[in-house]
Short mmCIF file of C-alpha atoms and ligand atoms in Angstrom, two decimals:
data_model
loop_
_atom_site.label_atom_id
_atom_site.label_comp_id
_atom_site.label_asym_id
_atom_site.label_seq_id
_atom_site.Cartn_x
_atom_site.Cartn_y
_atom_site.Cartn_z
CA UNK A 1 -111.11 202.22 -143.17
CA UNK A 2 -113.93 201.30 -144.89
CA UNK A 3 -112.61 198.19 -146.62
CA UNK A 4 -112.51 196.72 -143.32
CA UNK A 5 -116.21 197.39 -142.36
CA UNK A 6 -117.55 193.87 -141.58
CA UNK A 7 -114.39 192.24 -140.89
CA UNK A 8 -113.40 190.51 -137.89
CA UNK A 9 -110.57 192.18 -135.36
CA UNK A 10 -109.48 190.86 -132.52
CA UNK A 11 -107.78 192.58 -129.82
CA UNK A 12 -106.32 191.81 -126.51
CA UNK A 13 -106.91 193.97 -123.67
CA UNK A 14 -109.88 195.65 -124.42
CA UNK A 15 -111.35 195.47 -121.13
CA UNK A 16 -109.85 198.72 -120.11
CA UNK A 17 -107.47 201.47 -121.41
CA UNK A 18 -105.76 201.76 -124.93
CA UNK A 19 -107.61 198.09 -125.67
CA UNK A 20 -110.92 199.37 -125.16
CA UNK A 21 -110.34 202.44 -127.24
CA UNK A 22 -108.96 200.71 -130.35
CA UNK A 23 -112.34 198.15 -129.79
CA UNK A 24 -114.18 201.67 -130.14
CA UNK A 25 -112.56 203.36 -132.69
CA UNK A 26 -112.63 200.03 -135.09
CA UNK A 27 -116.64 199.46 -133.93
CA UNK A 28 -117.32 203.17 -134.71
CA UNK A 29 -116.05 202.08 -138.51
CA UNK A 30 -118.29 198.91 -138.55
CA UNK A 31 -115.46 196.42 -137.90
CA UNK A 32 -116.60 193.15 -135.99
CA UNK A 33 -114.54 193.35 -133.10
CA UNK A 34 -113.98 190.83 -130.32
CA UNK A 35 -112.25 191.76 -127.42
CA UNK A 36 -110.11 189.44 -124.84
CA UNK A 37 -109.71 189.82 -121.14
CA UNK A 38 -109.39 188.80 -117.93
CA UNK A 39 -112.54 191.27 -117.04
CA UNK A 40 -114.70 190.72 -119.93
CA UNK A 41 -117.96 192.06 -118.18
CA UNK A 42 -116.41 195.50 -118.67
CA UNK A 43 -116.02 194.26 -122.64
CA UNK A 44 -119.40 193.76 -122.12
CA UNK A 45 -120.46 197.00 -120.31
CA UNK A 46 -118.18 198.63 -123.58
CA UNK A 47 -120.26 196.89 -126.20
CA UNK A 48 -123.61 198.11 -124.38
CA UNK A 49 -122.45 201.89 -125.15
CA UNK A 50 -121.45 201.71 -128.64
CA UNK A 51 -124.74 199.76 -129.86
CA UNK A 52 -125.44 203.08 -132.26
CA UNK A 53 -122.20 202.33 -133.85
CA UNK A 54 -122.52 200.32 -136.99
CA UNK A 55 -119.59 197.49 -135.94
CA UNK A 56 -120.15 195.20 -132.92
CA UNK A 57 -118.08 194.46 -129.75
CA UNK A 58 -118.12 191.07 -128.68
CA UNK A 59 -116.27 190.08 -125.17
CA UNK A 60 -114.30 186.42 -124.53
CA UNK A 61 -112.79 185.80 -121.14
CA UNK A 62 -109.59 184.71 -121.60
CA UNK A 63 -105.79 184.65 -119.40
CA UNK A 64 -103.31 185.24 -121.94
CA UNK A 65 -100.88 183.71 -119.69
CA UNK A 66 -102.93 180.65 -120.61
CA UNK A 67 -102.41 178.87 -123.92
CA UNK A 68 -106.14 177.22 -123.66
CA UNK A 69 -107.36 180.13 -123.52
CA UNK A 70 -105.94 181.77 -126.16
CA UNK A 71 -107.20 179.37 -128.45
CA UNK A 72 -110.97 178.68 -126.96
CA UNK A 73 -111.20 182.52 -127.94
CA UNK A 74 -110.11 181.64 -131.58
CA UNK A 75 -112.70 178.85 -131.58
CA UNK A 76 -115.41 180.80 -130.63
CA UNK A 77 -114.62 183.65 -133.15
CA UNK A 78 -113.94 180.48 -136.04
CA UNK A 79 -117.28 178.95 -134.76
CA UNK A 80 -119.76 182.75 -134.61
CA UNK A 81 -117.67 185.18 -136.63
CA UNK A 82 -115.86 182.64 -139.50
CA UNK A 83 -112.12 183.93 -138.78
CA UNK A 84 -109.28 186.63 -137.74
CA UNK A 85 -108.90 189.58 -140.23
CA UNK A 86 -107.00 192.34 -137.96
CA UNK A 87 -105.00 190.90 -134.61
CA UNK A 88 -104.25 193.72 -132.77
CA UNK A 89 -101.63 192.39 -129.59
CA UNK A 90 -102.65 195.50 -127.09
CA UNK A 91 -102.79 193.67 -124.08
CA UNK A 92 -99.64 194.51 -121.30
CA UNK A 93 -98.58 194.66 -117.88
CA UNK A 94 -96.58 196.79 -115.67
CA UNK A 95 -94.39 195.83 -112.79
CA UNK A 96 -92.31 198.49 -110.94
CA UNK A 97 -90.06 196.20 -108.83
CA UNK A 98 -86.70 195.86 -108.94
CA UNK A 99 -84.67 193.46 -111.04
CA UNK A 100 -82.38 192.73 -108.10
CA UNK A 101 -85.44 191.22 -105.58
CA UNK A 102 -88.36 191.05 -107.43
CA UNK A 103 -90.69 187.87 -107.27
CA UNK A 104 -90.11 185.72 -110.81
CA UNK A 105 -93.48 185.22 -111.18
CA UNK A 106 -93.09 189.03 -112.06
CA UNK A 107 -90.91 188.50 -114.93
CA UNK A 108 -93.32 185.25 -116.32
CA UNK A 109 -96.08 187.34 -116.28
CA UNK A 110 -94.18 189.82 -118.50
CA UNK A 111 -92.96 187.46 -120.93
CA UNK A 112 -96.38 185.47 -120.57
CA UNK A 113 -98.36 188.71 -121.93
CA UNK A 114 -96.10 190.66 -123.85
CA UNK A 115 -94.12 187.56 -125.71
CA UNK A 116 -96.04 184.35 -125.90
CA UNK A 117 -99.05 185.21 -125.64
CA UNK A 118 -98.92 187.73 -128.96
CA UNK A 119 -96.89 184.72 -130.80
CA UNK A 120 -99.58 182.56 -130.18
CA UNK A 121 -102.34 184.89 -131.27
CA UNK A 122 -100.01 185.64 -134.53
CA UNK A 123 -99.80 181.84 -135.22
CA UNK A 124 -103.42 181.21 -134.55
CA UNK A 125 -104.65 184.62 -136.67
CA UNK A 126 -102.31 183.08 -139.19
CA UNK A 127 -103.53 180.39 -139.55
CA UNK A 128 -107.30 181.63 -139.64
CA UNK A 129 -106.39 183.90 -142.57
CA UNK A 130 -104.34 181.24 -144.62
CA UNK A 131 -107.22 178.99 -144.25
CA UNK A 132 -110.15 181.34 -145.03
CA UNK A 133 -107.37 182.41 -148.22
CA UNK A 134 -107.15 186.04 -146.46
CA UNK A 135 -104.25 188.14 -147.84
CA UNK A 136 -105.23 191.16 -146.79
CA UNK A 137 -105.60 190.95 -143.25
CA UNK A 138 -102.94 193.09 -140.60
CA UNK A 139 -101.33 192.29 -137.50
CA UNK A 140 -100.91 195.25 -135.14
CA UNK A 141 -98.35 194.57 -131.84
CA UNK A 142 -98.73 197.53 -129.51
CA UNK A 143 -94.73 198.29 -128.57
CA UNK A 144 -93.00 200.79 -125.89
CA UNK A 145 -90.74 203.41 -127.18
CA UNK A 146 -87.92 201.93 -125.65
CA UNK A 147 -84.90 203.25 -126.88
CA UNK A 148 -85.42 207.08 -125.88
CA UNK A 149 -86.33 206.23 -121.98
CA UNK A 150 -83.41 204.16 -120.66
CA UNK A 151 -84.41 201.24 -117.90
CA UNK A 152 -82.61 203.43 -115.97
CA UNK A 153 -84.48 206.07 -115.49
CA UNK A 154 -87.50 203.62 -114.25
CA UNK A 155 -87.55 200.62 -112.28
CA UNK A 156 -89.19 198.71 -115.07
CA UNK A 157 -86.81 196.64 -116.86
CA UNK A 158 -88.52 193.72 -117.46
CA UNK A 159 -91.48 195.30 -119.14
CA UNK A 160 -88.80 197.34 -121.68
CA UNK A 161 -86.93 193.65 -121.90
CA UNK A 162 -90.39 191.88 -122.75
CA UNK A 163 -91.15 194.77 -125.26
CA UNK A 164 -87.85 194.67 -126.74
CA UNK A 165 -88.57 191.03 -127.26
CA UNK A 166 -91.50 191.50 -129.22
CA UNK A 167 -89.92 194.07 -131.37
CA UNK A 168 -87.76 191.25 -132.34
CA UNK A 169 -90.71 188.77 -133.14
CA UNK A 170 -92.20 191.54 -135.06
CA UNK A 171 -89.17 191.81 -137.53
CA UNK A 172 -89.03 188.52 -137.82
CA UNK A 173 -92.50 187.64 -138.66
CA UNK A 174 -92.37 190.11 -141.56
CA UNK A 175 -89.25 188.28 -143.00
CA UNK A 176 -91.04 185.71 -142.71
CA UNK A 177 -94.47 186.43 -144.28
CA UNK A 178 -92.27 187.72 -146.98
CA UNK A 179 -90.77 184.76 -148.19
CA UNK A 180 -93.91 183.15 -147.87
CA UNK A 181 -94.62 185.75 -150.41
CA UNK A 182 -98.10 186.89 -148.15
CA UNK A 183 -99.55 190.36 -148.33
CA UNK A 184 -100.59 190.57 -144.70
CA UNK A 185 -99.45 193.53 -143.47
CA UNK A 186 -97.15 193.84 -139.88
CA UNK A 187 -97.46 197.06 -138.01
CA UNK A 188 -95.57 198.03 -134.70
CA UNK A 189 -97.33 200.89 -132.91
CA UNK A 190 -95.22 202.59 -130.48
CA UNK A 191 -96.63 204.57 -127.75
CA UNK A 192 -94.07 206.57 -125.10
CA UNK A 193 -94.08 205.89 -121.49
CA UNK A 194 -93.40 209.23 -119.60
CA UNK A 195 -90.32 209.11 -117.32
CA UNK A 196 -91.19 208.93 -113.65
CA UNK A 197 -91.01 212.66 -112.36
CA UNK A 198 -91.84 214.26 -116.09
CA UNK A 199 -95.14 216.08 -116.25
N1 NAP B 1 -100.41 203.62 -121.13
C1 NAP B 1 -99.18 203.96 -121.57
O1 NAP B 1 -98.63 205.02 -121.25
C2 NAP B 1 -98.43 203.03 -122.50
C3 NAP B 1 -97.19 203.45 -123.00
C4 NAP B 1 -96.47 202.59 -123.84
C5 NAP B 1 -97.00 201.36 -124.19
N2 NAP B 1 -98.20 200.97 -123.68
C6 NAP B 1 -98.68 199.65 -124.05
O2 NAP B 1 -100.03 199.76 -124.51
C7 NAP B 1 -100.75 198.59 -124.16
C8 NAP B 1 -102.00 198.98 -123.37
O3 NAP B 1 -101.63 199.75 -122.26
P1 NAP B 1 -102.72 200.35 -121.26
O4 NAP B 1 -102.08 201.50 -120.58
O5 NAP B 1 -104.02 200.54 -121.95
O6 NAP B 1 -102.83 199.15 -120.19
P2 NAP B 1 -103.93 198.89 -119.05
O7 NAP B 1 -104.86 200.05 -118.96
O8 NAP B 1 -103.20 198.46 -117.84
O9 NAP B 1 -104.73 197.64 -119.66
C9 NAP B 1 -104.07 196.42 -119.82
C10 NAP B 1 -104.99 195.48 -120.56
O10 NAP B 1 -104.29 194.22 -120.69
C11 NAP B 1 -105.13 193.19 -120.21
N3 NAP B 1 -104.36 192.11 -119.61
C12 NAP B 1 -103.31 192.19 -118.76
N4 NAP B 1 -102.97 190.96 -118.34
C13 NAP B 1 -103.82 190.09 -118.93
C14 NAP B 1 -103.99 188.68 -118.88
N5 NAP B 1 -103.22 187.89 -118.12
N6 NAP B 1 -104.98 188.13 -119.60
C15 NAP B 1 -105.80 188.91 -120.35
N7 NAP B 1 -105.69 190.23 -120.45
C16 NAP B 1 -104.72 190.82 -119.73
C17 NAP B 1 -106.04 193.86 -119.17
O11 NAP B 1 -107.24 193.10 -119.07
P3 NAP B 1 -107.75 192.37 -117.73
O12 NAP B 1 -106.96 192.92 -116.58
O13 NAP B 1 -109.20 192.68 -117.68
O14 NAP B 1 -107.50 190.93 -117.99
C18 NAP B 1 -106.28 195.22 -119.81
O15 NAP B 1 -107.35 195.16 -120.70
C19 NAP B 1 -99.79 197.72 -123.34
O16 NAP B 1 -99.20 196.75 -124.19
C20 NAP B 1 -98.75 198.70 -122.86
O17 NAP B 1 -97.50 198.09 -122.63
C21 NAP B 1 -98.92 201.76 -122.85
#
């Protein structure tokens, strides 16, 4: 880790959750991290209790349903921080209705945060590292394990649909980094959603 000490991460979600604990854990080894959400005073409230750590938390309100957004938060960290190193796509949402009679707006939402949104931050933190001549810098999208929990077994099949979706982009970016012969790395980190019922 310590070849990223005083580098820039950013990482959606960290308001609450598995966001704020990666924000911790990469401030703890002195990365420069800026954290995006909805409820950025608890960012803020975050960065207040790790001020002994040697990185820094930074906090920038921002809908990820919300392209604008998105890339305000990129200007501010090209304008006070210089550029993306680390992009770690963390931020999700759950719906438990059914597919049959749930609200769309249900099903945008989960596209909106688990599919554009990270595309977006990949082509912006691209584009931050190609033009600062970063090769080393990583891209991190925060995945469900999907295939060993059926949609059956919970009423959540948009959120495994969205996921699956961004397993997909996630392939497909590192094809395509590859032929444009860059050394920035792709990572999928899979965490498991207990089935309803298992303790
Ligand atoms: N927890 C699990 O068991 C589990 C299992 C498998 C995968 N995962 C995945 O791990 C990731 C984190 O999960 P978690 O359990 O830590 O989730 P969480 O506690 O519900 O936190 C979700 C985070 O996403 C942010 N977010 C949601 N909608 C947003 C929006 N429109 N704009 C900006 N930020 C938004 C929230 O920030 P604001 O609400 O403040 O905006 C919050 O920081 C997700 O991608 C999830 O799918 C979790």
């Amino acid at each position: 880790m310590e070849r990223w000490s005083g580098r820039v991460a950013l990482v959606t979600g960290a308001s609450i959750g598995i966001g704020a604990a990666i924000a911790k854990e990469l401030v703890k080894h002195g990365v420069i991290v800026v954290g995006l959400a909805r409820r950025v005073h608890m960012i803020q409230e975050l960065s207040k209790e790790l001020h002994m750590y040697p990185g820094k938390l930074y906090g920038v309100k921002a809908d990820l349903s919300k392209e604008e957004d998105i890339l305000e938060a990129f200007t501010w960290v090209k304008d006070n921080l210089g550029g993306v190193d680390i992009l770690v796509n963390n931020a999700g949402v759950i719906s438990f209705s059914r597919l049959v009679d749930a609200p769309s707006c249900e099903w945008r939402q989960a596209y909106a945060i688990h599919v554009i949104a990270p595309s977006i931050c990949i082509r912006e933190a691209f584009r931050s590292m190609k033009d600062r001549e970063v090769d080393d810098g990583h891209i991190v999208n925060i995945l469900s394990i999907t295939t060993n929990h059926s949609p059956e077994q919970q009423p959540i099949i948009m959120y495994f649909a969205s996921k699956q979706s961004l397993r997909v982009l996630t392939e497909g970016l590192r094809r395509q980094l590859l032929q444009l012969n860059s050394k920035i790395r792709v990572t999928i980190h899979e965490l498991t959603i207990r089935p309803v019922g298992e303790q």
